[in-house]
Amino acid sequence: MIDLNADLGEGFGRWHLTHDEQLLSVVTSANVACGFHAGDAVTMQRVCELAAERGVRVGAQVSYRDLAGFGRRAMDVPAAELAAEVAYQIGALEVFARAAGTCVSYVKPHGALYNRVVHDPEQAAAVIEGVLMADASLPVLGLPGSVVLELAAKAGLQAVTEAFADRAYTDEGRLVPRDLDGAVVSDPEAVVERSLSLARFGAVDALSGVRIEVRARSLCLHGDTPGAVELARRVRERLLESGVRLEAFV
């Protein structure tokens, strides 16, 4: 059993990056941009309505305040400020989720923040403080073995592990930085096979070729890659054909 999630609502104004409607027919959970790295009020409202119609869980994808860099640039934000901004983003999305007849069901950091809270205790603690400020019942989605999931569990939050079929891993189970060669897996068949391996065996080949353990409850399918919709459909079909049950973790 595994959850399929995708980063959605990553447009802004007249620009649309993700194929939200099509992907919401494939995934079981939607990580919705909350306006700091992408997304705006109208986009959040539309994605929440589409997700509610399809029974897809809505998650707040919180980020550093970095529209120009799509939330992928390293930033040093004071802990108290980051905690408040995390809570602010969750609250903004919750308004539109409730208006659509659903609610924010979990939180997932995005981009540079996601990678930072894998190893940075101060920034990870700020994220957890922000989640607690907004809603102390929300699960946190993150990389297995990350500091943020450790702190989430200590705070009484559900810590949910996540894997990426289209991202390369180091031998230590961390994501290879995007600016390095081979960081993104672009071959569709390789992505499908990696998805199956992660879902069924909790393992995947690292960039070095070493087989590593990556046990995850949720599998992320990036919505901003070329051919994302067709690839997501192929992943879903292969998992179902192999006897894997798709079910949201909340």
C-alpha positions in Angstrom: 0.0 0.0 0.0 1.4 3.4 -0.9 0.2 7.0 -1.4 0.9 8.9 -4.6 1.5 12.6 -4.2 2.3 15.4 -6.6 3.3 19.1 -6.3 0.4 21.0 -7.7 -0.9 24.6 -8.1 2.6 25.7 -9.1 1.4 28.5 -11.3 1.1 32.2 -10.7 -1.4 34.6 -12.3 -1.5 33.8 -16.0 1.4 31.3 -15.9 0.5 27.6 -15.3 3.3 25.1 -14.6 1.5 21.9 -13.5 -1.3 19.9 -15.1 -3.4 20.1 -12.0 -6.7 18.6 -13.3 -5.1 15.7 -15.1 -2.8 14.8 -12.2 -5.6 15.0 -9.7 -7.1 12.0 -11.5 -4.0 10.0 -10.8 -2.7 10.9 -7.3 -4.2 10.3 -3.9 -2.6 13.4 -2.2 -1.9 16.9 -3.6 0.9 19.1 -2.3 -0.5 22.5 -3.0 1.7 25.6 -3.4 0.7 28.2 -0.9 2.0 31.4 -2.6 5.6 31.6 -1.3 7.4 29.6 -4.1 4.4 29.5 -6.5 0.6 29.6 -6.4 -1.8 32.4 -5.7 -5.3 32.8 -4.2 -7.2 31.8 -7.3 -4.9 28.9 -8.1 -5.2 27.6 -4.5 -9.0 27.9 -4.6 -9.2 26.0 -8.0 -6.9 23.2 -7.0 -8.7 22.7 -3.6 -12.1 22.5 -5.5 -10.7 19.9 -8.0 -9.1 17.9 -5.2 -12.3 17.8 -3.2 -14.3 16.7 -6.2 -12.0 13.7 -6.7 -11.5 12.8 -3.1 -7.8 13.7 -3.2 -6.2 14.8 0.1 -5.0 18.4 0.2 -1.5 19.1 1.7 0.1 22.5 2.3 3.4 22.7 0.5 5.2 25.3 2.5 8.4 27.1 1.3 10.8 29.9 1.8 9.5 33.2 0.5 11.2 32.9 -3.0 8.8 33.3 -6.0 11.7 34.4 -8.3 13.7 31.3 -7.5 10.8 28.9 -7.2 11.7 28.1 -3.6 14.9 26.3 -4.7 17.4 28.9 -3.6 19.2 28.5 -0.3 18.0 31.1 2.2 18.8 31.9 5.9 15.5 32.8 7.6 15.4 33.5 11.3 13.6 30.7 13.1 10.8 32.7 14.5 10.1 34.3 11.1 10.1 30.9 9.4 7.7 29.4 11.9 5.3 32.3 11.4 5.5 32.0 7.6 4.9 28.3 7.7 1.8 28.8 9.8 0.7 31.7 7.5 0.9 29.4 4.4 -1.0 26.6 6.0 -3.7 29.0 7.2 -4.0 30.5 3.7 -4.6 27.2 2.1 -7.0 26.1 4.8 -9.4 28.9 3.9 -9.8 27.6 0.4 -9.8 23.9 1.4 -12.7 24.4 3.8 -14.6 26.5 1.3 -14.2 23.6 -1.1 -15.6 21.2 1.5 -12.3 19.6 2.5 -9.4 20.6 4.7 -5.6 20.7 4.8 -4.6 17.2 5.8 -0.8 17.4 6.0 2.2 19.6 5.5 5.2 19.1 3.1 8.1 21.5 2.9 9.2 22.4 -0.7 12.5 22.8 -2.5 15.4 24.4 -0.6 13.4 24.2 2.7 12.7 20.5 2.1 16.4 19.8 1.7 17.5 22.1 4.6 15.3 20.5 7.2 16.8 17.1 6.4 19.9 18.1 8.4 19.3 21.5 10.0 17.8 21.2 13.5 17.0 24.9 13.9 15.2 25.3 10.6 13.5 21.9 11.1 12.3 23.0 14.6 10.9 26.2 13.1 8.9 24.3 10.5 7.5 22.1 13.3 6.7 25.1 15.4 4.8 26.6 12.4 2.8 23.4 11.9 1.9 23.3 15.6 0.9 26.9 15.5 -1.5 26.2 12.6 -2.9 22.8 13.5 -1.3 20.4 16.0 -3.0 17.4 14.3 -1.3 17.7 10.9 1.1 15.0 9.7 4.5 16.1 8.2 5.8 14.6 5.0 9.5 14.3 4.5 12.6 12.3 3.7 13.3 9.1 5.7 15.8 9.8 8.4 15.4 13.6 8.2 15.7 15.8 11.3 12.3 17.3 10.6 10.5 13.9 10.8 12.4 13.2 14.0 11.2 16.5 15.5 7.7 16.0 14.2 7.5 12.6 16.0 8.9 14.1 19.2 6.2 16.9 19.0 3.4 14.3 18.7 2.9 14.8 15.0 2.6 11.9 12.5 5.9 11.7 10.6 5.3 10.3 7.1 8.2 9.1 5.0 8.4 10.0 1.3 10.4 8.7 -1.7 11.1 10.1 -5.2 11.2 7.8 -8.2 12.5 10.6 -10.5 15.3 11.9 -8.3 18.7 10.3 -7.8 19.8 9.3 -4.3 23.2 9.4 -2.6 24.5 6.3 -0.9 23.3 7.8 2.4 19.7 8.0 1.2 19.8 11.8 0.6 18.6 13.5 -2.7 21.4 14.3 -5.1 21.5 18.2 -5.5 19.7 19.3 -8.6 22.8 21.1 -9.9 24.7 17.9 -10.3 24.6 15.6 -13.3 22.2 12.7 -13.0 20.2 14.3 -10.2 16.9 14.0 -12.1 15.9 10.7 -13.6 14.4 11.5 -17.0 13.9 8.1 -18.6 10.2 7.2 -18.2 10.7 3.5 -18.0 13.4 3.9 -15.4 11.0 6.1 -13.3 8.3 3.5 -13.6 10.6 0.7 -12.5 12.0 2.7 -9.6 8.5 3.5 -8.5 7.7 -0.2 -8.4 10.9 -1.0 -6.5 10.2 1.6 -3.9 6.6 0.6 -3.4 7.2 -3.2 -3.3 10.6 -3.5 -1.8 11.5 -0.2 -0.1 14.7 0.0 -2.1 16.2 1.8 -5.0 19.6 2.1 -6.8 21.6 5.1 -5.7 23.4 7.3 -8.3 26.6 5.2 -7.6 24.7 2.0 -8.4 24.6 0.9 -4.8 21.3 -0.6 -3.7 19.9 1.4 -0.8 16.9 1.1 1.5 14.3 3.8 1.1 11.1 2.8 3.0 8.4 5.3 2.3 4.6 5.6 2.9 4.2 8.1 0.0 5.7 8.3 -3.5 6.2 11.8 -5.1 5.5 12.3 -8.8 6.7 15.7 -9.9 4.1 17.7 -11.8 6.4 20.1 -13.5 8.5 17.6 -15.6 7.9 17.1 -19.4 5.3 14.4 -19.9 4.3 14.4 -16.2 0.7 13.4 -16.7 1.4 10.4 -19.0 4.3 9.3 -16.7 2.1 9.5 -13.6 -0.5 7.4 -15.3 2.0 4.8 -16.3 3.3 4.7 -12.7 -0.2 4.3 -11.3 -1.1 1.5 -13.8 2.1 -0.4 -13.2 1.7 -0.3 -9.4 -1.9 -1.5 -9.6 -1.0 -4.2 -12.0 1.6 -5.4 -9.5 -0.8 -5.6 -6.7 0.1 -2.4 -4.9 -2.9 -0.7 -3.3 -3.0 3.1 -3.7 -4.3 4.9 -0.6 -3.7 8.3 1.0 -1.8 8.2 4.3 -4.5 10.4 5.9 
